[in-house]
mmCIF file of C-alpha atoms in Angstrom:
data_model
loop_
_atom_site.group_PDB
_atom_site.id
_atom_site.type_symbol
_atom_site.label_atom_id
_atom_site.label_comp_id
_atom_site.label_asym_id
_atom_site.label_seq_id
_atom_site.Cartn_x
_atom_site.Cartn_y
_atom_site.Cartn_z
ATOM 1 C CA MET A 12 72.199 79.110 91.254
ATOM 2 C CA ARG A 13 73.965 75.891 92.424
ATOM 3 C CA PHE A 14 77.159 75.968 94.342
ATOM 4 C CA LEU A 15 79.384 72.828 94.697
ATOM 5 C CA TYR A 16 82.244 72.514 97.270
ATOM 6 C CA SER A 17 84.420 69.617 97.620
ATOM 7 C CA ARG A 18 87.185 69.456 100.514
ATOM 8 C CA PRO A 19 90.754 69.847 98.980
ATOM 9 C CA ALA A 20 93.628 68.577 100.665
ATOM 10 C CA MET A 21 94.347 69.347 104.044
ATOM 11 C CA ALA A 22 96.552 72.376 104.843
ATOM 12 C CA SER A 23 100.323 71.486 105.238
ATOM 13 C CA ARG A 24 101.211 74.967 106.650
ATOM 14 C CA ASP A 25 101.480 76.097 110.193
ATOM 15 C CA TYR A 26 97.736 77.516 110.978
ATOM 16 C CA TYR A 27 99.229 80.884 112.075
ATOM 17 C CA ASP A 28 101.149 81.228 109.114
ATOM 18 C CA ILE A 29 98.085 80.701 107.208
ATOM 19 C CA LEU A 30 96.331 83.540 109.043
ATOM 20 C CA GLY A 31 99.276 85.730 109.083
ATOM 21 C CA VAL A 32 99.388 85.856 112.844
ATOM 22 C CA GLY A 33 102.006 85.450 115.874
ATOM 23 C CA ARG A 34 101.748 82.552 118.265
ATOM 24 C CA SER A 35 100.872 84.536 120.795
ATOM 25 C CA ALA A 36 98.075 86.497 118.973
ATOM 26 C CA SER A 37 94.593 87.410 120.783
ATOM 27 C CA ALA A 38 91.266 85.831 119.972
ATOM 28 C CA ASP A 39 90.514 89.291 118.626
ATOM 29 C CA GLU A 40 93.456 89.447 116.227
ATOM 30 C CA VAL A 41 92.685 86.079 114.983
ATOM 31 C CA ARG A 42 89.146 87.065 114.135
ATOM 32 C CA ARG A 43 90.273 90.010 112.144
ATOM 33 C CA ALA A 44 92.989 88.256 110.211
ATOM 34 C CA HIS A 45 90.471 85.402 109.580
ATOM 35 C CA ARG A 46 87.838 87.983 108.342
ATOM 36 C CA LYS A 47 90.342 89.892 105.862
ATOM 37 C CA LEU A 48 91.349 86.492 104.309
ATOM 38 C CA ALA A 49 87.856 85.385 104.141
ATOM 39 C CA LEU A 50 86.740 88.062 102.355
ATOM 40 C CA GLN A 51 89.807 88.042 99.933
ATOM 41 C CA TYR A 52 89.698 84.596 98.948
ATOM 42 C CA HIS A 53 86.062 83.195 98.930
ATOM 43 C CA PRO A 54 85.380 81.800 95.606
ATOM 44 C CA ASP A 55 82.461 83.880 94.937
ATOM 45 C CA ARG A 56 84.615 86.774 95.161
ATOM 46 C CA ASN A 57 87.988 85.721 94.014
ATOM 47 C CA LYS A 58 87.849 83.771 90.720
ATOM 48 C CA ALA A 59 91.490 82.686 90.970
ATOM 49 C CA LYS A 60 91.651 78.821 90.246
ATOM 50 C CA ASP A 61 93.496 78.264 93.869
ATOM 51 C CA ALA A 62 91.170 80.669 95.584
ATOM 52 C CA GLN A 63 88.887 77.637 96.673
ATOM 53 C CA ALA A 64 91.802 75.876 98.324
ATOM 54 C CA LYS A 65 93.127 78.755 100.103
ATOM 55 C CA PHE A 66 89.535 79.464 101.631
ATOM 56 C CA ALA A 67 89.318 76.329 102.717
ATOM 57 C CA GLU A 68 92.887 76.272 104.362
ATOM 58 C CA ILE A 69 91.990 79.591 106.214
ATOM 59 C CA GLN A 70 88.584 78.103 107.364
ATOM 60 C CA GLN A 71 90.362 75.020 108.621
ATOM 61 C CA ALA A 72 93.065 77.206 110.498
ATOM 62 C CA TYR A 73 90.550 79.370 112.227
ATOM 63 C CA GLU A 74 88.282 76.621 113.009
ATOM 64 C CA VAL A 75 91.124 75.576 115.447
ATOM 65 C CA LEU A 76 92.750 78.844 116.557
ATOM 66 C CA SER A 77 89.297 80.454 117.382
ATOM 67 C CA ASP A 78 88.660 77.591 119.736
ATOM 68 C CA ASP A 79 90.823 77.684 122.958
ATOM 69 C CA GLU A 80 90.888 74.144 123.633
ATOM 70 C CA LYS A 81 91.662 73.210 120.039
ATOM 71 C CA ARG A 82 94.136 75.686 119.977
ATOM 72 C CA LYS A 83 95.841 74.290 123.145
ATOM 73 C CA GLN A 84 95.691 71.019 121.437
ATOM 74 C CA TYR A 85 97.127 72.206 118.181
ATOM 75 C CA ASP A 86 100.217 73.886 119.980
ATOM 76 C CA GLU A 87 101.094 71.152 122.025
ATOM 77 C CA PHE A 88 100.916 68.793 118.924
ATOM 78 C CA VAL A 89 103.187 70.851 116.788
ATOM 79 C CA ARG A 90 105.529 71.367 119.839
ATOM 80 C CA LEU A 91 105.681 67.503 119.839
ATOM 81 C CA GLY A 92 106.848 67.370 116.258
ATOM 82 C CA GLY A 93 103.262 66.906 114.567
ATOM 83 C CA SER A 94 102.216 68.601 111.381
ATOM 84 C CA PRO A 95 98.876 70.449 110.382
ATOM 85 C CA ASP A 96 98.224 67.550 107.943
ATOM 86 C CA ALA A 97 98.091 65.315 110.919
ATOM 87 C CA PHE A 98 96.138 67.368 113.121
ATOM 88 C CA GLY A 99 93.554 68.767 110.645
ATOM 89 C CA SER A 100 92.808 65.118 109.708
ATOM 90 C CA GLY A 101 91.576 64.508 113.277
ATOM 91 C CA ALA A 102 94.468 62.816 114.302
ATOM 92 C CA ALA A 103 94.984 64.968 117.419
ATOM 93 C CA ALA A 104 91.710 67.228 117.511
ATOM 94 C CA GLY A 105 89.257 64.623 117.108
ATOM 95 C CA GLY A 106 87.793 66.335 114.050
ATOM 96 C CA ALA A 107 85.756 64.962 110.782
ATOM 97 C CA ALA A 108 87.512 62.529 108.835
ATOM 98 C CA PRO A 109 88.749 63.870 105.248
ATOM 99 C CA GLY A 110 85.891 63.740 103.114
ATOM 100 C CA ALA A 111 83.066 64.200 105.836
ATOM 101 C CA GLY A 112 82.073 67.506 104.794
ATOM 102 C CA GLY A 113 82.793 70.848 102.829
ATOM 103 C CA PRO A 114 85.333 73.546 103.982
ATOM 104 C CA PHE A 115 83.052 74.503 106.549
ATOM 105 C CA GLY A 116 83.615 71.213 108.503
ATOM 106 C CA GLY A 117 80.338 69.551 107.375
ATOM 107 C CA GLY A 118 77.046 69.914 105.491
ATOM 108 C CA TRP A 119 78.223 71.629 102.246
ATOM 109 C CA ALA A 120 79.524 68.438 100.403
ATOM 110 C CA GLY A 121 77.251 69.791 97.461
ATOM 111 C CA GLY A 122 73.876 70.978 96.737
ATOM 112 C CA THR A 123 72.414 74.726 96.849
ATOM 113 C CA PRO A 124 72.615 76.485 100.560
ATOM 114 C CA GLY A 125 69.468 78.025 102.058
ATOM 115 C CA ALA A 126 68.564 80.002 104.771
ATOM 116 C CA GLY A 127 69.110 78.214 107.840
ATOM 117 C CA SER A 128 71.016 75.552 106.102
ATOM 118 C CA ALA A 129 73.960 73.694 107.337
ATOM 119 C CA GLY A 130 76.422 75.827 105.682
ATOM 120 C CA SER A 131 75.155 78.741 107.869
ATOM 121 C CA ALA A 132 75.193 76.752 111.032
ATOM 122 C CA ASN A 133 78.937 75.179 110.182
ATOM 123 C CA TRP A 134 80.426 78.708 109.267
ATOM 124 C CA SER A 135 83.304 79.063 111.636
ATOM 125 C CA GLY A 136 83.907 82.349 111.599
ATOM 126 C CA ASP A 137 81.980 85.639 112.956
ATOM 127 C CA PRO A 138 78.522 86.338 112.195
ATOM 128 C CA GLN A 139 79.293 89.827 110.233
ATOM 129 C CA THR A 140 81.997 88.417 108.210
ATOM 130 C CA PHE A 141 79.342 85.458 107.135
ATOM 131 C CA GLU A 142 76.602 88.086 106.303
ATOM 132 C CA SER A 143 78.894 90.434 104.372
ATOM 133 C CA ILE A 144 79.864 87.225 102.295
ATOM 134 C CA PHE A 145 76.905 85.101 102.013
ATOM 135 C CA GLY A 146 74.163 87.645 102.571
ATOM 136 C CA ASP A 147 72.814 87.075 99.156
ATOM 137 C CA LEU A 148 73.024 83.152 99.233
ATOM 138 C CA PHE A 149 71.079 82.522 102.391
ATOM 139 C CA GLY A 150 68.660 85.434 101.994
ATOM 140 C CA GLY A 151 65.857 83.152 100.415
ATOM 141 C CA ALA A 152 63.442 83.041 103.565
ATOM 142 C CA ARG A 153 64.523 86.572 104.998
ATOM 143 C CA GLY A 154 62.562 89.365 103.661
ATOM 144 C CA GLY A 155 61.424 88.434 100.177
ATOM 145 C CA ARG A 156 62.746 89.807 97.234
ATOM 146 C CA ALA A 157 63.694 93.268 98.449
ATOM 147 C CA GLY A 158 65.639 91.593 101.444
ATOM 148 C CA ARG A 159 67.430 89.440 99.131
ATOM 149 C CA THR A 160 68.341 92.469 96.657
ATOM 150 C CA GLN A 161 69.474 94.374 99.661
ATOM 151 C CA ARG A 162 71.848 91.666 101.112
ATOM 152 C CA ALA A 163 73.140 90.703 97.483
ATOM 153 C CA ARG A 164 74.183 94.554 97.141
ATOM 154 C CA ALA A 165 75.958 93.995 100.700
ATOM 155 C CA SER A 166 77.399 91.043 99.768
ATOM 156 C CA GLU A 167 78.934 92.344 96.866
ATOM 157 C CA ARG A 168 80.610 95.286 98.507
ATOM 158 C CA MET A 169 84.549 95.557 98.708
ATOM 159 C CA GLU A 170 85.885 96.596 101.915
ATOM 160 C CA TYR A 171 88.912 99.210 102.269
ATOM 161 C CA GLU A 172 90.863 100.203 105.116
ATOM 162 C CA VAL A 173 91.438 103.697 106.145
ATOM 163 C CA HIS A 174 93.221 105.625 109.160
ATOM 164 C CA VAL A 175 91.241 108.603 110.220
ATOM 165 C CA PRO A 176 93.176 111.096 112.227
ATOM 166 C CA LEU A 177 92.112 111.424 115.978
ATOM 167 C CA GLU A 178 91.363 114.716 115.774
ATOM 168 C CA THR A 179 88.656 114.243 113.175
ATOM 169 C CA VAL A 180 87.371 111.714 115.207
ATOM 170 C CA LEU A 181 87.003 113.780 118.224
ATOM 171 C CA LYS A 182 85.186 116.691 116.665
ATOM 172 C CA GLY A 183 83.329 114.822 114.007
ATOM 173 C CA GLY A 184 83.095 115.790 110.290
ATOM 174 C CA LYS A 185 84.490 114.992 106.508
ATOM 175 C CA HIS A 186 87.328 112.770 105.720
ATOM 176 C CA ALA A 187 88.122 112.693 101.966
ATOM 177 C CA ILE A 188 89.422 109.289 100.596
ATOM 178 C CA ALA A 189 90.281 107.923 96.856
ATOM 179 C CA ILE A 190 88.955 104.697 95.501
ATOM 180 C CA GLU A 191 89.927 103.689 91.708
ATOM 181 C CA GLY A 192 90.836 107.253 91.184
ATOM 182 C CA GLN A 193 87.670 108.791 92.547
ATOM 183 C CA ARG A 194 87.464 111.021 95.317
ATOM 184 C CA PHE A 195 84.797 110.227 98.300
ATOM 185 C CA GLU A 196 83.972 112.030 101.324
ATOM 186 C CA LEU A 197 83.446 109.880 104.577
ATOM 187 C CA ASP A 198 80.895 111.311 107.041
ATOM 188 C CA ILE A 199 82.805 110.481 110.588
ATOM 189 C CA PRO A 200 80.567 111.009 113.714
ATOM 190 C CA ALA A 201 82.311 112.145 116.726
ATOM 191 C CA GLY A 202 83.111 109.449 118.891
ATOM 192 C CA LEU A 203 83.494 106.810 116.045
ATOM 193 C CA GLU A 204 84.817 103.622 117.411
ATOM 194 C CA ASP A 205 87.932 101.884 116.201
ATOM 195 C CA GLU A 206 87.221 99.372 113.169
ATOM 196 C CA THR A 207 83.795 100.515 112.665
ATOM 197 C CA LEU A 208 82.387 100.138 109.041
ATOM 198 C CA VAL A 209 81.318 103.183 107.585
ATOM 199 C CA SER A 210 79.480 103.155 104.130
ATOM 200 C CA VAL A 211 80.936 105.389 101.328
ATOM 201 C CA PRO A 212 78.318 108.233 100.064
ATOM 202 C CA GLY A 213 77.795 107.971 96.128
ATOM 203 C CA LYS A 214 79.290 104.325 95.944
ATOM 204 C CA LEU A 215 77.273 101.448 96.950
ATOM 205 C CA ASP A 216 79.706 98.863 96.373
ATOM 206 C CA ALA A 217 82.066 99.643 98.955
ATOM 207 C CA VAL A 218 82.283 99.907 102.519
ATOM 208 C CA VAL A 219 85.637 101.317 104.718
ATOM 209 C CA ARG A 220 86.605 100.119 107.713
ATOM 210 C CA VAL A 221 87.906 102.823 109.756
ATOM 211 C CA HIS A 222 90.871 102.908 112.223
ATOM 212 C CA VAL A 223 91.548 105.946 114.450
ATOM 213 C CA GLY A 224 94.925 107.409 114.065
ATOM 214 C CA ASP A 225 97.287 109.423 115.861
ATOM 215 C CA HIS A 226 97.058 113.293 116.885
ATOM 216 C CA ALA A 227 99.566 115.771 116.777
ATOM 217 C CA TRP A 228 99.855 116.378 120.641
ATOM 218 C CA ILE A 229 96.973 114.194 122.354
ATOM 219 C CA GLU A 230 97.614 110.716 123.457
ATOM 220 C CA ARG A 231 94.845 108.081 123.746
ATOM 221 C CA ASP A 232 94.258 105.458 126.162
ATOM 222 C CA GLU A 233 91.064 103.778 125.490
ATOM 223 C CA ARG A 234 88.525 106.253 125.953
ATOM 224 C CA ASP A 235 90.935 108.538 128.035
ATOM 225 C CA LEU A 236 93.020 111.383 126.615
ATOM 226 C CA SER A 237 95.995 113.188 127.706
ATOM 227 C CA TYR A 238 98.645 116.021 126.982
ATOM 228 C CA ASP A 239 101.532 117.959 128.450
ATOM 229 C CA LEU A 240 100.544 121.558 129.821
ATOM 230 C CA PRO A 241 103.738 123.784 129.527
ATOM 231 C CA ILE A 242 103.881 126.040 132.630
ATOM 232 C CA SER A 243 106.429 128.676 134.021
ATOM 233 C CA ILE A 244 108.710 128.588 137.034
ATOM 234 C CA VAL A 245 106.916 131.266 138.491
ATOM 235 C CA GLU A 246 103.596 129.633 137.634
ATOM 236 C CA ALA A 247 104.615 126.530 139.319
ATOM 237 C CA THR A 248 106.120 128.221 142.535
ATOM 238 C CA LEU A 249 103.304 130.758 143.046
ATOM 239 C CA GLY A 250 100.188 129.231 141.606
ATOM 240 C CA ALA A 251 98.279 130.301 138.586
ATOM 241 C CA SER A 252 95.383 130.086 136.525
ATOM 242 C CA VAL A 253 95.861 129.091 132.770
ATOM 243 C CA ASP A 254 93.875 128.361 129.924
ATOM 244 C CA ALA A 255 94.127 124.978 128.506
ATOM 245 C CA PRO A 256 92.833 123.529 125.253
ATOM 246 C CA LEU A 257 90.053 121.057 125.190
ATOM 247 C CA PRO A 258 90.725 118.072 122.530
ATOM 248 C CA ALA A 259 87.100 118.763 120.912
ATOM 249 C CA GLY A 260 87.769 122.650 120.723
ATOM 250 C CA GLY A 261 87.667 125.581 123.085
ATOM 251 C CA THR A 262 89.521 126.050 126.148
ATOM 252 C CA VAL A 263 88.986 125.359 129.817
ATOM 253 C CA THR A 264 90.708 127.696 132.726
ATOM 254 C CA LEU A 265 92.701 125.360 135.154
ATOM 255 C CA LYS A 266 93.823 126.629 138.604
ATOM 256 C CA ILE A 267 97.522 125.468 139.258
ATOM 257 C CA PRO A 268 98.193 124.962 142.860
ATOM 258 C CA ALA A 269 101.165 126.871 144.549
ATOM 259 C CA GLY A 270 104.199 124.614 144.727
ATOM 260 C CA THR A 271 103.028 122.308 141.641
ATOM 261 C CA ALA A 272 105.672 119.815 140.522
ATOM 262 C CA SER A 273 106.234 118.284 136.999
ATOM 263 C CA GLY A 274 104.254 115.570 135.974
ATOM 264 C CA LYS A 275 101.187 116.433 138.192
ATOM 265 C CA LYS A 276 97.988 115.282 136.406
ATOM 266 C CA ILE A 277 94.737 117.380 136.523
ATOM 267 C CA ARG A 278 91.484 115.153 135.670
ATOM 268 C CA ILE A 279 88.947 117.128 133.716
ATOM 269 C CA SER A 280 86.123 114.569 133.700
ATOM 270 C CA GLY A 281 84.161 113.790 130.588
ATOM 271 C CA ARG A 282 86.212 115.813 128.152
ATOM 272 C CA GLY A 283 88.149 112.853 126.745
ATOM 273 C CA PHE A 284 87.188 110.534 124.031
ATOM 274 C CA PRO A 285 83.431 111.239 123.022
ATOM 275 C CA ALA A 286 80.467 109.365 124.152
ATOM 276 C CA SER A 287 79.148 107.132 121.400
ATOM 277 C CA ASN A 288 77.125 103.735 120.982
ATOM 278 C CA GLY A 289 75.910 103.957 124.512
ATOM 279 C CA ARG A 290 79.481 104.187 126.096
ATOM 280 C CA PRO A 291 80.403 107.356 128.128
ATOM 281 C CA ALA A 292 82.712 109.803 127.386
ATOM 282 C CA GLY A 293 86.537 109.467 128.791
ATOM 283 C CA ASP A 294 88.485 111.704 130.743
ATOM 284 C CA LEU A 295 91.014 114.358 129.989
ATOM 285 C CA TYR A 296 94.383 114.486 131.826
ATOM 286 C CA VAL A 297 96.342 117.596 131.549
ATOM 287 C CA VAL A 298 100.050 116.802 132.512
ATOM 288 C CA VAL A 299 101.976 119.842 134.183
ATOM 289 C CA GLN A 300 105.438 120.279 132.632
ATOM 290 C CA ILE A 301 107.638 123.041 134.075
ATOM 291 C CA VAL A 302 109.547 124.698 131.601
ATOM 292 C CA PRO A 303 112.402 126.789 132.344
ATOM 293 C CA PRO A 304 113.079 130.068 130.776
ATOM 294 C CA LYS A 305 115.074 129.669 127.612
ATOM 295 C CA GLU A 306 118.311 131.829 127.201
ATOM 296 C CA PRO A 307 117.514 133.950 130.218
ATOM 297 C CA ASN A 308 118.929 137.999 129.960
ATOM 298 C CA ALA A 309 120.907 139.242 132.775
ATOM 299 C CA LEU A 310 118.129 140.686 134.924
ATOM 300 C CA THR A 311 116.375 137.181 134.985
ATOM 301 C CA THR A 312 119.749 135.297 135.752
ATOM 302 C CA GLN A 313 120.453 137.452 138.495
ATOM 303 C CA LEU A 314 117.006 137.223 140.032
ATOM 304 C CA LEU A 315 116.810 133.468 139.523
ATOM 305 C CA ALA A 316 120.367 133.342 141.417
ATOM 306 C CA GLU A 317 118.972 135.322 144.417
ATOM 307 C CA VAL A 318 115.956 133.133 144.715
ATOM 308 C CA GLY A 319 117.923 129.825 144.588
ATOM 309 C CA ARG A 320 120.033 131.022 147.577
ATOM 310 C CA ALA A 321 116.645 131.760 149.283
ATOM 311 C CA ILE A 322 114.703 128.504 148.803
ATOM 312 C CA GLU A 323 115.478 125.441 150.304
ATOM 313 C CA ASN A 324 117.540 122.829 148.138
ATOM 314 C CA PRO A 325 114.906 120.139 146.787
ATOM 315 C CA ARG A 326 117.330 117.313 147.257
ATOM 316 C CA ALA A 327 117.654 118.099 151.057
ATOM 317 C CA ARG A 328 114.538 116.026 151.329
ATOM 318 C CA ALA A 329 115.509 113.229 148.779
ATOM 319 C CA PRO A 330 115.394 109.663 150.331
ATOM 320 C CA TRP A 331 119.150 109.296 150.589
ATOM 321 C CA ASN A 332 119.495 112.401 152.486
ATOM 322 C CA ARG A 333 116.900 111.380 154.816
ATOM 323 C CA ALA A 334 118.716 110.415 158.475
#
């Protein structure tokens, strides 16, 4: 099969607008935006008349914004009133002149790309995106007919996005999704990393990018987890042993020291986000919160009033009262 690419007109829109990211976007945000758009607009996947032009525009924007030095030059060029047209033509970035190559910055003015061709060498995106789009085109010398068939199937897979609750990721299990009116169940291993690609059992032409969602009462910070543990005034004052839930199930008995104040963090090593892909498990932080009695009865009110008169005023040691 022969694929012929010609270089379309240079982009006239701002590169950040083309990729749909803000000017302060991180390198990772730029990469993710490029991957999504490249998969959407590649002409071998998208048969719309303007797909090739949009794809080339996306490649041109990513080539600049993914390179720190080119990105700095571009930002300064635009700040001084320059247009993306002039920058893309090489006036500011020192790029190739119009017509010097295909939408990959050179090497694809025509012909049939093969394994190790200039097309793969000049791809400006990440290798995973390249393989998912062009695995069938550049597979000629990498594994024979069976390898080409496998890569061809991989390149034809549609990618979907799904948010899986943190609770499911902590424990591992099944997560149901619907694709084109059909129901499928994803196998979610415990400790699955955010943005991991997961295959869809029973649907070889689909792959799902998993985003780890929120939890009803657990907060996540990278691999560490935390939640609030309510305790009573009596437990905080006198000390106590209380059962606290673990994110993946079960409980652990915590010793609350006498005189514990609200906001105290108790660290439980290795009981945070589960270990995965060679990365160790995170830690769990239980944050103590003292909860006063709600609508105390007469006896409770009387006893608390007597205790209040017997103990030191906590504000007596406040910084503003120190002599």
